[in-house]
Backbone as JSON, one array per atom type, in Angstrom:
{
  "sequence": "XXXXXXXXXXXXXXXXXXXXXXXXXXXXXXXXXXXXXXXXXXXXXXXXXXXXXXXXXXXXXXX",
  "N": [[-88.64, -44.12, -1.5], [-88.19, -45.87, 1.48], [-86.4, -46.24, 4.49], [-85.9, -48.76, 6.83], [-85.17, -49.86, 10.14], [-84.49, -52.56, 12.25], [-84.07, -52.36, 15.38], [-83.85, -54.18, 17.44], [-82.65, -56.39, 16.3], [-80.2, -55.4, 15.58], [-76.67, -55.46, 15.86], [-74.84, -53.49, 16.1], [-72.55, -53.28, 14.48], [-71.75, -51.52, 12.51], [-71.43, -51.51, 9.74], [-73.31, -50.43, 7.98], [-73.21, -47.7, 8.62], [-70.61, -47.09, 7.85], [-70.79, -47.4, 5.11], [-72.89, -45.74, 4.26], [-72.95, -43.03, 5.59], [-74.53, -40.74, 5.74], [-77.04, -41.6, 6.21], [-77.15, -43.57, 8.19], [-76.33, -44.23, 11.62], [-74.46, -45.52, 14.25], [-75.29, -45.53, 17.51], [-74.38, -44.52, 20.91], [-75.53, -46.46, 22.43], [-75.12, -48.72, 21.01], [-76.72, -49.48, 18.88], [-78.26, -49.11, 15.66], [-79.27, -46.01, 14.23], [-81.54, -44.55, 12.04], [-80.88, -41.9, 10.1], [-82.15, -40.45, 8.13], [-85.1, -41.33, 7.1], [-86.5, -41.3, 4.71], [-85.42, -41.44, 1.57], [-84.17, -40.11, -1.47], [-84.24, -41.24, -4.92], [-81.71, -40.86, -5.98], [-79.95, -41.7, -4.07], [-80.27, -44.36, -3.8], [-78.52, -46.51, -4.58], [-76.3, -46.35, -2.77], [-77.62, -46.59, -0.27], [-78.91, -49.07, -0.56], [-76.69, -50.75, -0.85], [-75.58, -50.49, 1.71], [-77.65, -51.57, 3.27], [-77.67, -54.2, 2.27], [-75.2, -55.01, 3.2], [-75.49, -55.46, 5.87], [-74.84, -57.71, 8.36], [-76.62, -58.97, 10.09], [-79.1, -58.64, 9.09], [-80.73, -56.44, 9.77], [-81.75, -54.25, 8.5], [-83.93, -52.67, 6.09], [-85.19, -51.75, 2.88], [-87.91, -50.08, 1.64], [-90.22, -49.52, -0.98]],
  "CA": [[-87.92, -45.16, -0.82], [-88.2, -45.7, 2.93], [-85.42, -47.07, 5.16], [-86.36, -49.26, 8.13], [-84.17, -50.56, 10.94], [-84.97, -53.35, 13.38], [-83.05, -52.12, 16.41], [-83.72, -55.39, 18.26], [-81.73, -57.28, 15.59], [-78.93, -54.72, 15.33], [-75.52, -55.75, 16.72], [-74.0, -52.3, 16.15], [-71.27, -53.52, 13.81], [-71.4, -50.28, 11.83], [-71.23, -51.63, 8.29], [-74.21, -49.47, 7.32], [-72.69, -46.36, 8.85], [-69.4, -46.94, 7.05], [-71.14, -47.34, 3.69], [-73.83, -44.64, 3.98], [-72.97, -42.25, 6.84], [-75.58, -39.71, 5.73], [-78.32, -42.24, 6.5], [-77.08, -44.48, 9.34], [-75.38, -43.92, 12.67], [-74.52, -46.4, 15.4], [-75.24, -44.67, 18.69], [-73.65, -44.95, 22.1], [-76.18, -47.66, 22.95], [-74.7, -49.84, 20.18], [-77.69, -49.84, 17.85], [-78.33, -48.17, 14.54], [-80.33, -45.01, 14.08], [-81.7, -44.1, 10.67], [-80.84, -40.43, 10.15], [-83.11, -39.93, 7.16], [-85.89, -42.5, 6.72], [-86.99, -41.17, 3.34], [-84.31, -41.07, 0.71], [-84.47, -39.99, -2.89], [-83.7, -42.26, -5.82], [-80.29, -40.61, -6.24], [-79.17, -42.35, -3.01], [-80.67, -45.78, -3.72], [-77.38, -47.43, -4.68], [-75.55, -46.32, -1.51], [-78.46, -47.11, 0.81], [-79.11, -50.5, -0.8], [-75.42, -51.42, -0.54], [-75.46, -50.53, 3.16], [-78.65, -52.53, 3.75], [-77.2, -55.53, 1.9], [-73.99, -55.31, 3.96], [-75.82, -55.74, 7.28], [-74.71, -59.15, 8.57], [-77.72, -59.52, 10.9], [-80.33, -58.34, 8.35], [-81.55, -55.53, 10.58], [-82.17, -53.1, 7.7], [-84.74, -52.92, 4.92], [-85.61, -50.61, 2.06], [-89.27, -50.28, 1.09], [-90.59, -48.52, -1.98]],
  "C": [[-87.91, -44.84, 0.67], [-87.23, -46.7, 3.55], [-85.97, -47.47, 6.53], [-85.23, -50.01, 8.82], [-84.86, -51.3, 12.08], [-83.89, -53.28, 14.45], [-82.85, -53.33, 17.32], [-82.74, -56.39, 17.63], [-80.32, -56.71, 15.51], [-77.87, -55.11, 16.37], [-74.54, -54.58, 16.79], [-72.64, -52.45, 15.49], [-70.82, -52.35, 12.96], [-71.13, -50.38, 10.34], [-72.07, -50.6, 7.55], [-73.68, -48.05, 7.44], [-71.45, -46.09, 8.0], [-69.73, -46.74, 5.57], [-72.05, -46.18, 3.33], [-73.99, -43.77, 5.24], [-74.01, -41.13, 6.88], [-76.93, -40.28, 6.16], [-78.33, -43.11, 7.75], [-76.03, -44.0, 10.34], [-75.57, -44.91, 13.81], [-74.3, -45.54, 16.63], [-74.45, -45.26, 19.84], [-74.25, -46.21, 22.71], [-75.87, -48.9, 22.1], [-75.72, -50.3, 19.16], [-77.79, -48.72, 16.83], [-79.5, -47.21, 14.69], [-80.36, -44.64, 12.6], [-81.83, -42.58, 10.71], [-81.84, -39.78, 9.22], [-83.9, -41.11, 6.61], [-86.36, -42.48, 5.27], [-85.88, -40.61, 2.47], [-84.78, -40.99, -0.73], [-83.78, -41.07, -3.7], [-82.2, -42.08, -6.07], [-79.39, -41.28, -5.21], [-79.43, -43.85, -2.93], [-79.48, -46.73, -3.72], [-76.6, -47.49, -3.37], [-76.34, -46.94, -0.37], [-78.65, -48.61, 0.64], [-77.84, -51.29, -0.49], [-75.23, -51.54, 0.98], [-76.43, -51.54, 3.77], [-78.17, -53.96, 3.47], [-75.97, -55.96, 2.7], [-74.27, -55.68, 5.42], [-75.77, -57.25, 7.53], [-75.85, -59.78, 9.38], [-79.09, -59.2, 10.3], [-81.29, -57.46, 9.14], [-82.12, -54.36, 9.78], [-82.99, -53.53, 6.5], [-84.99, -51.62, 4.18], [-86.97, -50.97, 1.48], [-89.54, -49.17, 0.09], [-91.94, -47.92, -1.67]]
}
């Protein structure tokens, strides 16, 4: 599983960081950084929930 972030779309609302802080962080510039782009299957549920919670659809999970 690979996590992708479109920083141009990101509004820095932090929903992803709140739901999966091991994988997402909103920086001082107000956009998301993916802390670990490649996640194991054991984290799929948390990462997918964070991706689905993004109100501006700036995040994706690819297999």
